[in-house]
Amino acid sequence: MSLEPKVYIVGAGPGDVELITVKGMRVLQQADVVIYTDSLVRDELVEFAKPDASVYKSAGMALEDIVNLMVTAVGEGKSVARVHTGDPSVFGAILEQVAMLRKAGVAYEIVPGVSSVFAAAAAVGAELTVPDLTQTVILTRMGGRTPMPQGEQLSGLARHHCTIALYLSATLAKKAVDEFLEAGWDTQTPVAVVHKATWPDQKIIRTTLSGLVRAMGDAHISSHAMILAGWALHPELPEKGDYKSKLYDKSFTHRYRKGEVAVD
Ligand SMILES: C[S@@+](CC[C@H](N)C(=O)[O-])C[C@H]1O[C@@H](n2cnc3c(N)ncnc32)[C@H](O)[C@@H]1O
């Protein structure tokens, strides 16, 4: 199946070139024009573009230049792969591009990807939603140069005592710890930090709220990091074995298995 003359906004995944979706890879291999976020998407991935594709790095380009490039290419009947890190829908800055594409009457399609939150969870071998512990994950960031909307400060969100994934917050660990404590979190709450998840130079830190700032400093991590916090990150949870889901419980029945109690 060949591509249409439109913009494909593709999630590249967290880094490992095998973690792009099959569809994302097909778009990348067939696109006439490839524009990728070179600050976070690996060059090795872009080598899958066809030899005569025009390839551009977007990190040094302004929004208008990126969109003009896409609009012109589609106007010439070409397909464009606009490749973003992780999943485009999370801190991907795609809305501003989509708004301008729509205004220009250019068709687009979004191809999802593996967000760094899931790559980081996999790297530390964690399930982020653990029965009877937490069934909620909040994906957020610390307010810095980009302020948080009202009501979305970490100190408020953390009152849910669920799993919290912090994007774009590697330089704001101290502020994060202060806000977790303000929300009533225990200083011993487990925290995992994964720097450049799935890249060859990936680093993993397992610590607690009280040890976070020092551990990140010792590991020289100040960018490209996913901070996962909450009791679901406890490294010894698998040994405890007392957090079991209903899904595989013998006494529960569902559409695929008969048992004693019905669940969806
Ligand atoms: C502009 S946001 C893009 C997020 C991306 N859309 C995603 O779904 O992962 C960049 C932030 O995502 C996180 N990030 C992206 N790739 C990462 C990776 N391979 N390892 C750890 N964190 C990563 C970091 O928090 C980084 O500061």
PDB file of C-alpha atoms and ligand atoms in Angstrom:
ATOM      1  CA  MET A   1       0.000   0.000   0.000  1.00  0.00           C
ATOM      2  CA  SER A   2       1.506   3.315  -1.029  1.00  0.00           C
ATOM      3  CA  LEU A   3       1.285   6.584   0.857  1.00  0.00           C
ATOM      4  CA  GLU A   4      -1.045   9.426   0.007  1.00  0.00           C
ATOM      5  CA  PRO A   5       0.097  13.000  -0.567  1.00  0.00           C
ATOM      6  CA  LYS A   6      -0.409  14.087   3.033  1.00  0.00           C
ATOM      7  CA  VAL A   7       1.448  14.545   6.302  1.00  0.00           C
ATOM      8  CA  TYR A   8       1.934  11.475   8.476  1.00  0.00           C
ATOM      9  CA  ILE A   9       2.761  12.511  12.034  1.00  0.00           C
ATOM     10  CA  VAL A  10       4.632   9.449  13.247  1.00  0.00           C
ATOM     11  CA  GLY A  11       5.586   8.431  16.773  1.00  0.00           C
ATOM     12  CA  ALA A  12       9.153   7.127  16.585  1.00  0.00           C
ATOM     13  CA  GLY A  13       9.075   5.453  19.992  1.00  0.00           C
ATOM     14  CA  PRO A  14      11.585   6.131  22.769  1.00  0.00           C
ATOM     15  CA  GLY A  15      14.855   5.424  20.936  1.00  0.00           C
ATOM     16  CA  ASP A  16      15.404   1.753  20.111  1.00  0.00           C
ATOM     17  CA  VAL A  17      14.747   1.607  16.365  1.00  0.00           C
ATOM     18  CA  GLU A  18      12.752  -1.611  16.836  1.00  0.00           C
ATOM     19  CA  LEU A  19      10.225   0.230  18.974  1.00  0.00           C
ATOM     20  CA  ILE A  20       8.573   2.160  16.154  1.00  0.00           C
ATOM     21  CA  THR A  21       5.286   0.564  15.061  1.00  0.00           C
ATOM     22  CA  VAL A  22       5.118  -1.499  11.865  1.00  0.00           C
ATOM     23  CA  LYS A  23       2.933   1.200  10.353  1.00  0.00           C
ATOM     24  CA  GLY A  24       5.297   3.967  11.466  1.00  0.00           C
ATOM     25  CA  MET A  25       8.222   2.151   9.872  1.00  0.00           C
ATOM     26  CA  ARG A  26       6.297   1.673   6.619  1.00  0.00           C
ATOM     27  CA  VAL A  27       5.528   5.392   6.467  1.00  0.00           C
ATOM     28  CA  LEU A  28       9.160   6.230   7.198  1.00  0.00           C
ATOM     29  CA  GLN A  29      10.398   3.866   4.496  1.00  0.00           C
ATOM     30  CA  GLN A  30       8.011   5.156   1.828  1.00  0.00           C
ATOM     31  CA  ALA A  31       7.767   8.895   2.524  1.00  0.00           C
ATOM     32  CA  ASP A  32       9.118  11.353  -0.047  1.00  0.00           C
ATOM     33  CA  VAL A  33       9.997  13.861   2.665  1.00  0.00           C
ATOM     34  CA  VAL A  34      11.105  13.044   6.228  1.00  0.00           C
ATOM     35  CA  ILE A  35      11.251  15.731   8.911  1.00  0.00           C
ATOM     36  CA  TYR A  36      12.413  14.449  12.274  1.00  0.00           C
ATOM     37  CA  THR A  37      12.967  15.835  15.752  1.00  0.00           C
ATOM     38  CA  ASP A  38      16.713  15.248  15.769  1.00  0.00           C
ATOM     39  CA  SER A  39      17.097  16.217  19.442  1.00  0.00           C
ATOM     40  CA  LEU A  40      15.287  13.042  20.516  1.00  0.00           C
ATOM     41  CA  VAL A  41      14.808  10.763  17.495  1.00  0.00           C
ATOM     42  CA  ARG A  42      17.829   8.627  16.670  1.00  0.00           C
ATOM     43  CA  ASP A  43      19.624   9.151  13.366  1.00  0.00           C
ATOM     44  CA  GLU A  44      19.780   5.339  12.990  1.00  0.00           C
ATOM     45  CA  LEU A  45      16.010   5.288  12.619  1.00  0.00           C
ATOM     46  CA  VAL A  46      15.986   7.862   9.860  1.00  0.00           C
ATOM     47  CA  GLU A  47      18.427   5.709   7.873  1.00  0.00           C
ATOM     48  CA  PHE A  48      15.369   3.600   6.992  1.00  0.00           C
ATOM     49  CA  ALA A  49      14.084   6.439   4.783  1.00  0.00           C
ATOM     50  CA  LYS A  50      14.237   5.655   1.064  1.00  0.00           C
ATOM     51  CA  PRO A  51      17.495   6.754  -0.614  1.00  0.00           C
ATOM     52  CA  ASP A  52      15.897   9.571  -2.609  1.00  0.00           C
ATOM     53  CA  ALA A  53      13.826  10.946   0.274  1.00  0.00           C
ATOM     54  CA  SER A  54      14.502  14.535   1.298  1.00  0.00           C
ATOM     55  CA  VAL A  55      15.427  14.419   5.000  1.00  0.00           C
ATOM     56  CA  TYR A  56      15.309  17.425   7.334  1.00  0.00           C
ATOM     57  CA  LYS A  57      16.193  17.866  11.014  1.00  0.00           C
ATOM     58  CA  SER A  58      13.591  19.986  12.777  1.00  0.00           C
ATOM     59  CA  ALA A  59      15.333  20.896  16.057  1.00  0.00           C
ATOM     60  CA  GLY A  60      16.907  24.029  14.561  1.00  0.00           C
ATOM     61  CA  MET A  61      13.870  25.031  12.476  1.00  0.00           C
ATOM     62  CA  ALA A  62      11.046  27.425  13.350  1.00  0.00           C
ATOM     63  CA  LEU A  63       7.445  26.196  13.338  1.00  0.00           C
ATOM     64  CA  GLU A  64       6.578  28.229  10.232  1.00  0.00           C
ATOM     65  CA  ASP A  65       9.512  26.753   8.291  1.00  0.00           C
ATOM     66  CA  ILE A  66       8.547  23.192   9.235  1.00  0.00           C
ATOM     67  CA  VAL A  67       4.923  23.722   8.248  1.00  0.00           C
ATOM     68  CA  ASN A  68       5.835  25.532   5.008  1.00  0.00           C
ATOM     69  CA  LEU A  69       8.025  22.588   4.070  1.00  0.00           C
ATOM     70  CA  MET A  70       5.178  20.166   4.685  1.00  0.00           C
ATOM     71  CA  VAL A  71       2.568  22.274   2.879  1.00  0.00           C
ATOM     72  CA  THR A  72       4.822  22.730  -0.167  1.00  0.00           C
ATOM     73  CA  ALA A  73       5.687  19.030  -0.348  1.00  0.00           C
ATOM     74  CA  VAL A  74       2.065  17.896  -0.133  1.00  0.00           C
ATOM     75  CA  GLY A  75       1.158  20.554  -2.728  1.00  0.00           C
ATOM     76  CA  GLU A  76       3.651  18.856  -5.063  1.00  0.00           C
ATOM     77  CA  GLY A  77       1.893  15.527  -4.509  1.00  0.00           C
ATOM     78  CA  LYS A  78       4.491  14.193  -2.046  1.00  0.00           C
ATOM     79  CA  SER A  79       4.048  12.255   1.173  1.00  0.00           C
ATOM     80  CA  VAL A  80       5.638  13.613   4.356  1.00  0.00           C
ATOM     81  CA  ALA A  81       6.711  11.691   7.460  1.00  0.00           C
ATOM     82  CA  ARG A  82       6.874  14.151  10.366  1.00  0.00           C
ATOM     83  CA  VAL A  83       8.659  12.016  12.930  1.00  0.00           C
ATOM     84  CA  HIS A  84       8.328  12.831  16.633  1.00  0.00           C
ATOM     85  CA  THR A  85       9.815  11.085  19.636  1.00  0.00           C
ATOM     86  CA  GLY A  86       7.744   8.659  21.713  1.00  0.00           C
ATOM     87  CA  ASP A  87       4.061   9.155  21.086  1.00  0.00           C
ATOM     88  CA  PRO A  88       3.141  12.415  19.347  1.00  0.00           C
ATOM     89  CA  SER A  89       0.148  13.049  21.607  1.00  0.00           C
ATOM     90  CA  VAL A  90       2.183  13.506  24.799  1.00  0.00           C
ATOM     91  CA  PHE A  91       4.236  16.712  24.963  1.00  0.00           C
ATOM     92  CA  GLY A  92       4.682  16.397  21.210  1.00  0.00           C
ATOM     93  CA  ALA A  93       3.861  20.013  20.244  1.00  0.00           C
ATOM     94  CA  ILE A  94       1.782  18.704  17.348  1.00  0.00           C
ATOM     95  CA  LEU A  95      -1.316  20.811  17.926  1.00  0.00           C
ATOM     96  CA  GLU A  96       0.354  23.947  16.567  1.00  0.00           C
ATOM     97  CA  GLN A  97       1.429  22.068  13.450  1.00  0.00           C
ATOM     98  CA  VAL A  98      -1.966  20.460  12.987  1.00  0.00           C
ATOM     99  CA  ALA A  99      -3.670  23.869  13.332  1.00  0.00           C
ATOM    100  CA  MET A 100      -1.536  25.344  10.549  1.00  0.00           C
ATOM    101  CA  LEU A 101      -1.940  22.266   8.323  1.00  0.00           C
ATOM    102  CA  ARG A 102      -5.710  22.459   8.689  1.00  0.00           C
ATOM    103  CA  LYS A 103      -5.670  26.147   7.877  1.00  0.00           C
ATOM    104  CA  ALA A 104      -3.677  25.358   4.732  1.00  0.00           C
ATOM    105  CA  GLY A 105      -6.106  22.569   3.828  1.00  0.00           C
ATOM    106  CA  VAL A 106      -3.428  19.875   4.083  1.00  0.00           C
ATOM    107  CA  ALA A 107      -4.510  16.380   5.107  1.00  0.00           C
ATOM    108  CA  TYR A 108      -2.717  14.642   7.959  1.00  0.00           C
ATOM    109  CA  GLU A 109      -2.827  11.375   9.862  1.00  0.00           C
ATOM    110  CA  ILE A 110      -1.307  10.555  13.245  1.00  0.00           C
ATOM    111  CA  VAL A 111       0.500   7.238  13.702  1.00  0.00           C
ATOM    112  CA  PRO A 112       0.947   6.540  17.430  1.00  0.00           C
ATOM    113  CA  GLY A 113       4.188   5.456  19.062  1.00  0.00           C
ATOM    114  CA  VAL A 114       5.562   4.015  22.298  1.00  0.00           C
ATOM    115  CA  SER A 115       5.833   6.859  24.774  1.00  0.00           C
ATOM    116  CA  SER A 116       8.898   7.109  27.000  1.00  0.00           C
ATOM    117  CA  VAL A 117       6.731   6.475  30.050  1.00  0.00           C
ATOM    118  CA  PHE A 118       6.180   2.914  28.862  1.00  0.00           C
ATOM    119  CA  ALA A 119       9.781   2.406  27.787  1.00  0.00           C
ATOM    120  CA  ALA A 120      10.901   3.568  31.241  1.00  0.00           C
ATOM    121  CA  ALA A 121       8.424   1.251  32.989  1.00  0.00           C
ATOM    122  CA  ALA A 122       9.706  -1.642  30.885  1.00  0.00           C
ATOM    123  CA  ALA A 123      13.323  -0.732  31.643  1.00  0.00           C
ATOM    124  CA  VAL A 124      12.700  -1.021  35.376  1.00  0.00           C
ATOM    125  CA  GLY A 125      10.401  -4.046  34.985  1.00  0.00           C
ATOM    126  CA  ALA A 126       7.435  -2.311  36.594  1.00  0.00           C
ATOM    127  CA  GLU A 127       3.672  -2.416  36.203  1.00  0.00           C
ATOM    128  CA  LEU A 128       2.399   1.109  36.778  1.00  0.00           C
ATOM    129  CA  THR A 129      -1.097  -0.008  37.779  1.00  0.00           C
ATOM    130  CA  VAL A 130      -0.988  -2.533  40.594  1.00  0.00           C
ATOM    131  CA  PRO A 131      -4.213  -4.047  42.016  1.00  0.00           C
ATOM    132  CA  ASP A 132      -5.085  -2.808  45.524  1.00  0.00           C
ATOM    133  CA  LEU A 133      -2.175  -0.349  45.366  1.00  0.00           C
ATOM    134  CA  THR A 134      -2.954   2.058  42.562  1.00  0.00           C
ATOM    135  CA  GLN A 135      -5.055   1.881  39.420  1.00  0.00           C
ATOM    136  CA  THR A 136      -4.172   5.334  38.147  1.00  0.00           C
ATOM    137  CA  VAL A 137      -1.218   6.844  36.321  1.00  0.00           C
ATOM    138  CA  ILE A 138      -0.850  10.599  35.957  1.00  0.00           C
ATOM    139  CA  LEU A 139       1.331  11.777  33.071  1.00  0.00           C
ATOM    140  CA  THR A 140       2.511  15.284  33.813  1.00  0.00           C
ATOM    141  CA  ARG A 141       5.517  17.584  34.146  1.00  0.00           C
ATOM    142  CA  MET A 142       6.874  20.139  36.569  1.00  0.00           C
ATOM    143  CA  GLY A 143       6.080  23.746  35.816  1.00  0.00           C
ATOM    144  CA  GLY A 144       9.219  25.594  34.824  1.00  0.00           C
ATOM    145  CA  ARG A 145       9.579  27.941  31.882  1.00  0.00           C
ATOM    146  CA  THR A 146       6.276  26.407  30.764  1.00  0.00           C
ATOM    147  CA  PRO A 147       3.908  27.160  33.637  1.00  0.00           C
ATOM    148  CA  MET A 148       1.326  24.601  34.722  1.00  0.00           C
ATOM    149  CA  PRO A 149      -2.350  25.457  34.200  1.00  0.00           C
ATOM    150  CA  GLN A 150      -4.256  26.256  37.369  1.00  0.00           C
ATOM    151  CA  GLY A 151      -5.093  23.160  39.407  1.00  0.00           C
ATOM    152  CA  GLU A 152      -2.366  21.044  37.804  1.00  0.00           C
ATOM    153  CA  GLN A 153       0.490  21.669  40.228  1.00  0.00           C
ATOM    154  CA  LEU A 154       2.192  18.442  41.271  1.00  0.00           C
ATOM    155  CA  SER A 155       1.398  19.160  44.924  1.00  0.00           C
ATOM    156  CA  GLY A 156      -2.291  18.893  44.006  1.00  0.00           C
ATOM    157  CA  LEU A 157      -2.069  15.966  41.572  1.00  0.00           C
ATOM    158  CA  ALA A 158       0.054  13.943  44.003  1.00  0.00           C
ATOM    159  CA  ARG A 159      -2.731  13.977  46.579  1.00  0.00           C
ATOM    160  CA  HIS A 160      -4.166  11.055  44.587  1.00  0.00           C
ATOM    161  CA  HIS A 161      -1.214   8.938  45.796  1.00  0.00           C
ATOM    162  CA  CYS A 162      -1.156   7.079  42.494  1.00  0.00           C
ATOM    163  CA  THR A 163       1.732   6.462  40.075  1.00  0.00           C
ATOM    164  CA  ILE A 164       3.082   9.708  38.668  1.00  0.00           C
ATOM    165  CA  ALA A 165       5.202   9.990  35.528  1.00  0.00           C
ATOM    166  CA  LEU A 166       7.098  13.245  35.136  1.00  0.00           C
ATOM    167  CA  TYR A 167       8.202  14.260  31.663  1.00  0.00           C
ATOM    168  CA  LEU A 168      10.497  17.227  30.981  1.00  0.00           C
ATOM    169  CA  SER A 169      11.416  17.572  34.641  1.00  0.00           C
ATOM    170  CA  ALA A 170      15.009  16.352  34.993  1.00  0.00           C
ATOM    171  CA  THR A 171      16.242  19.772  36.093  1.00  0.00           C
ATOM    172  CA  LEU A 172      13.348  20.245  38.488  1.00  0.00           C
ATOM    173  CA  ALA A 173      13.792  17.218  40.741  1.00  0.00           C
ATOM    174  CA  LYS A 174      14.180  19.287  43.910  1.00  0.00           C
ATOM    175  CA  LYS A 175      10.953  21.141  43.200  1.00  0.00           C
ATOM    176  CA  ALA A 176       9.231  17.824  42.450  1.00  0.00           C
ATOM    177  CA  VAL A 177      10.340  16.329  45.766  1.00  0.00           C
ATOM    178  CA  ASP A 178       9.116  19.422  47.651  1.00  0.00           C
ATOM    179  CA  GLU A 179       5.717  19.153  45.995  1.00  0.00           C
ATOM    180  CA  PHE A 180       5.398  15.397  46.626  1.00  0.00           C
ATOM    181  CA  LEU A 181       6.160  16.007  50.304  1.00  0.00           C
ATOM    182  CA  GLU A 182       3.682  18.882  50.392  1.00  0.00           C
ATOM    183  CA  ALA A 183       1.083  16.419  49.094  1.00  0.00           C
ATOM    184  CA  GLY A 184       1.829  14.121  52.027  1.00  0.00           C
ATOM    185  CA  TRP A 185       4.036  11.532  50.320  1.00  0.00           C
ATOM    186  CA  ASP A 186       6.360   9.468  52.502  1.00  0.00           C
ATOM    187  CA  THR A 187      10.064  10.288  52.043  1.00  0.00           C
ATOM    188  CA  GLN A 188      10.646   6.558  51.396  1.00  0.00           C
ATOM    189  CA  THR A 189       8.260   6.408  48.412  1.00  0.00           C
ATOM    190  CA  PRO A 190      10.066   4.578  45.590  1.00  0.00           C
ATOM    191  CA  VAL A 191      11.210   6.574  42.575  1.00  0.00           C
ATOM    192  CA  ALA A 192      12.744   5.263  39.351  1.00  0.00           C
ATOM    193  CA  VAL A 193      14.493   7.543  36.890  1.00  0.00           C
ATOM    194  CA  VAL A 194      15.290   6.316  33.411  1.00  0.00           C
ATOM    195  CA  HIS A 195      17.610   8.477  31.354  1.00  0.00           C
ATOM    196  CA  LYS A 196      17.443   7.849  27.583  1.00  0.00           C
ATOM    197  CA  ALA A 197      15.297   4.747  27.929  1.00  0.00           C
ATOM    198  CA  THR A 198      16.152   2.102  25.280  1.00  0.00           C
ATOM    199  CA  TRP A 199      19.152   4.094  23.954  1.00  0.00           C
ATOM    200  CA  PRO A 200      22.572   2.403  24.113  1.00  0.00           C
ATOM    201  CA  ASP A 201      23.609   4.819  26.900  1.00  0.00           C
ATOM    202  CA  GLN A 202      20.435   4.310  28.962  1.00  0.00           C
ATOM    203  CA  LYS A 203      20.855   4.898  32.721  1.00  0.00           C
ATOM    204  CA  ILE A 204      18.541   3.689  35.470  1.00  0.00           C
ATOM    205  CA  ILE A 205      18.313   5.016  39.007  1.00  0.00           C
ATOM    206  CA  ARG A 206      16.235   3.354  41.707  1.00  0.00           C
ATOM    207  CA  THR A 207      15.857   5.541  44.752  1.00  0.00           C
ATOM    208  CA  THR A 208      13.325   7.138  47.076  1.00  0.00           C
ATOM    209  CA  LEU A 209      11.906  10.633  47.287  1.00  0.00           C
ATOM    210  CA  SER A 210      14.497  11.578  49.900  1.00  0.00           C
ATOM    211  CA  GLY A 211      17.364  10.258  47.741  1.00  0.00           C
ATOM    212  CA  LEU A 212      16.181  11.536  44.358  1.00  0.00           C
ATOM    213  CA  VAL A 213      18.054  14.827  44.014  1.00  0.00           C
ATOM    214  CA  ARG A 214      21.359  13.373  45.145  1.00  0.00           C
ATOM    215  CA  ALA A 215      21.003  10.249  42.997  1.00  0.00           C
ATOM    216  CA  MET A 216      20.294  12.303  39.874  1.00  0.00           C
ATOM    217  CA  GLY A 217      23.253  14.561  40.623  1.00  0.00           C
ATOM    218  CA  ASP A 218      25.567  11.604  41.196  1.00  0.00           C
ATOM    219  CA  ALA A 219      24.443  10.090  37.880  1.00  0.00           C
ATOM    220  CA  HIS A 220      24.778  13.452  36.087  1.00  0.00           C
ATOM    221  CA  ILE A 221      21.235  13.266  34.769  1.00  0.00           C
ATOM    222  CA  SER A 222      19.828  16.648  33.788  1.00  0.00           C
ATOM    223  CA  SER A 223      17.869  15.912  30.597  1.00  0.00           C
ATOM    224  CA  HIS A 224      16.078  13.180  28.616  1.00  0.00           C
ATOM    225  CA  ALA A 225      14.799  11.540  31.782  1.00  0.00           C
ATOM    226  CA  MET A 226      11.521   9.956  32.798  1.00  0.00           C
ATOM    227  CA  ILE A 227      10.832  10.166  36.535  1.00  0.00           C
ATOM    228  CA  LEU A 228       8.389   7.518  37.781  1.00  0.00           C
ATOM    229  CA  ALA A 229       7.203   7.854  41.372  1.00  0.00           C
ATOM    230  CA  GLY A 230       4.862   5.857  43.588  1.00  0.00           C
ATOM    231  CA  TRP A 231       4.671   2.561  45.460  1.00  0.00           C
ATOM    232  CA  ALA A 232       4.130   0.626  42.210  1.00  0.00           C
ATOM    233  CA  LEU A 233       7.826   1.342  41.594  1.00  0.00           C
ATOM    234  CA  HIS A 234       8.963  -0.561  44.680  1.00  0.00           C
ATOM    235  CA  PRO A 235      11.756  -2.834  43.377  1.00  0.00           C
ATOM    236  CA  GLU A 236      10.705  -5.730  45.620  1.00  0.00           C
ATOM    237  CA  LEU A 237       7.021  -5.722  44.675  1.00  0.00           C
ATOM    238  CA  PRO A 238       7.350  -8.903  42.535  1.00  0.00           C
ATOM    239  CA  GLU A 239       8.700 -10.793  45.575  1.00  0.00           C
ATOM    240  CA  LYS A 240       5.784  -9.682  47.745  1.00  0.00           C
ATOM    241  CA  GLY A 241       3.316 -11.478  45.441  1.00  0.00           C
ATOM    242  CA  ASP A 242       0.214 -10.284  47.252  1.00  0.00           C
ATOM    243  CA  TYR A 243      -0.998  -7.891  44.560  1.00  0.00           C
ATOM    244  CA  LYS A 244      -2.974 -10.031  42.129  1.00  0.00           C
ATOM    245  CA  SER A 245      -5.431  -8.865  39.510  1.00  0.00           C
ATOM    246  CA  LYS A 246      -8.973 -10.159  39.324  1.00  0.00           C
ATOM    247  CA  LEU A 247      -8.417 -10.975  35.642  1.00  0.00           C
ATOM    248  CA  TYR A 248      -6.546 -14.222  36.305  1.00  0.00           C
ATOM    249  CA  ASP A 249      -8.172 -15.054  39.640  1.00  0.00           C
ATOM    250  CA  LYS A 250      -9.678 -18.574  39.470  1.00  0.00           C
ATOM    251  CA  SER A 251     -12.776 -17.471  41.365  1.00  0.00           C
ATOM    252  CA  PHE A 252     -13.668 -14.768  38.834  1.00  0.00           C
ATOM    253  CA  THR A 253     -15.511 -15.397  35.622  1.00  0.00           C
ATOM    254  CA  HIS A 254     -15.549 -13.253  32.543  1.00  0.00           C
ATOM    255  CA  ARG A 255     -16.319 -13.593  28.873  1.00  0.00           C
ATOM    256  CA  TYR A 256     -13.365 -15.921  28.309  1.00  0.00           C
ATOM    257  CA  ARG A 257     -13.440 -18.030  31.475  1.00  0.00           C
ATOM    258  CA  LYS A 258     -16.150 -19.442  33.761  1.00  0.00           C
ATOM    259  CA  GLY A 259     -15.704 -18.996  37.525  1.00  0.00           C
ATOM    260  CA  GLU A 260     -17.631 -17.991  40.596  1.00  0.00           C
ATOM    261  CA  VAL A 261     -17.951 -14.187  40.368  1.00  0.00           C
ATOM    262  CA  ALA A 262     -18.601 -12.203  37.198  1.00  0.00           C
ATOM    263  CA  VAL A 263     -16.446  -9.260  36.133  1.00  0.00           C
ATOM    264  CA  ASP A 264     -16.310  -7.391  32.840  1.00  0.00           C
TER     265      ASP A 264
HETATM  266  C1  LIG B   1       9.252  16.871  24.373  1.00  0.00           C
HETATM  267  S1  LIG B   1       8.917  15.546  25.466  1.00  0.00           S
HETATM  268  C2  LIG B   1       8.440  14.320  24.318  1.00  0.00           C
HETATM  269  C3  LIG B   1       7.745  13.143  24.936  1.00  0.00           C
HETATM  270  C4  LIG B   1       7.414  12.078  23.919  1.00  0.00           C
HETATM  271  N1  LIG B   1       6.345  12.533  23.052  1.00  0.00           N
HETATM  272  C5  LIG B   1       7.033  10.748  24.552  1.00  0.00           C
HETATM  273  O1  LIG B   1       5.912  10.267  24.314  1.00  0.00           O
HETATM  274  O2  LIG B   1       7.867  10.176  25.229  1.00  0.00           O
HETATM  275  C6  LIG B   1      10.539  15.096  25.924  1.00  0.00           C
HETATM  276  C7  LIG B   1      10.585  14.429  27.295  1.00  0.00           C
HETATM  277  O3  LIG B   1      10.118  13.090  27.174  1.00  0.00           O
HETATM  278  C8  LIG B   1      10.883  12.252  27.994  1.00  0.00           C
HETATM  279  N2  LIG B   1      11.610  11.317  27.122  1.00  0.00           N
HETATM  280  C9  LIG B   1      11.565  11.225  25.792  1.00  0.00           C
HETATM  281  N3  LIG B   1      12.301  10.193  25.352  1.00  0.00           N
HETATM  282  C10 LIG B   1      12.836   9.620  26.450  1.00  0.00           C
HETATM  283  C11 LIG B   1      13.641   8.486  26.672  1.00  0.00           C
HETATM  284  N4  LIG B   1      14.089   7.743  25.656  1.00  0.00           N
HETATM  285  N5  LIG B   1      13.984   8.173  27.941  1.00  0.00           N
HETATM  286  C12 LIG B   1      13.533   8.894  28.977  1.00  0.00           C
HETATM  287  N6  LIG B   1      12.740   9.972  28.831  1.00  0.00           N
HETATM  288  C13 LIG B   1      12.396  10.330  27.588  1.00  0.00           C
HETATM  289  C14 LIG B   1      11.815  13.128  28.805  1.00  0.00           C
HETATM  290  O4  LIG B   1      11.140  13.480  29.992  1.00  0.00           O
HETATM  291  C15 LIG B   1      11.959  14.305  27.896  1.00  0.00           C
HETATM  292  O5  LIG B   1      12.310  15.469  28.636  1.00  0.00           O
END
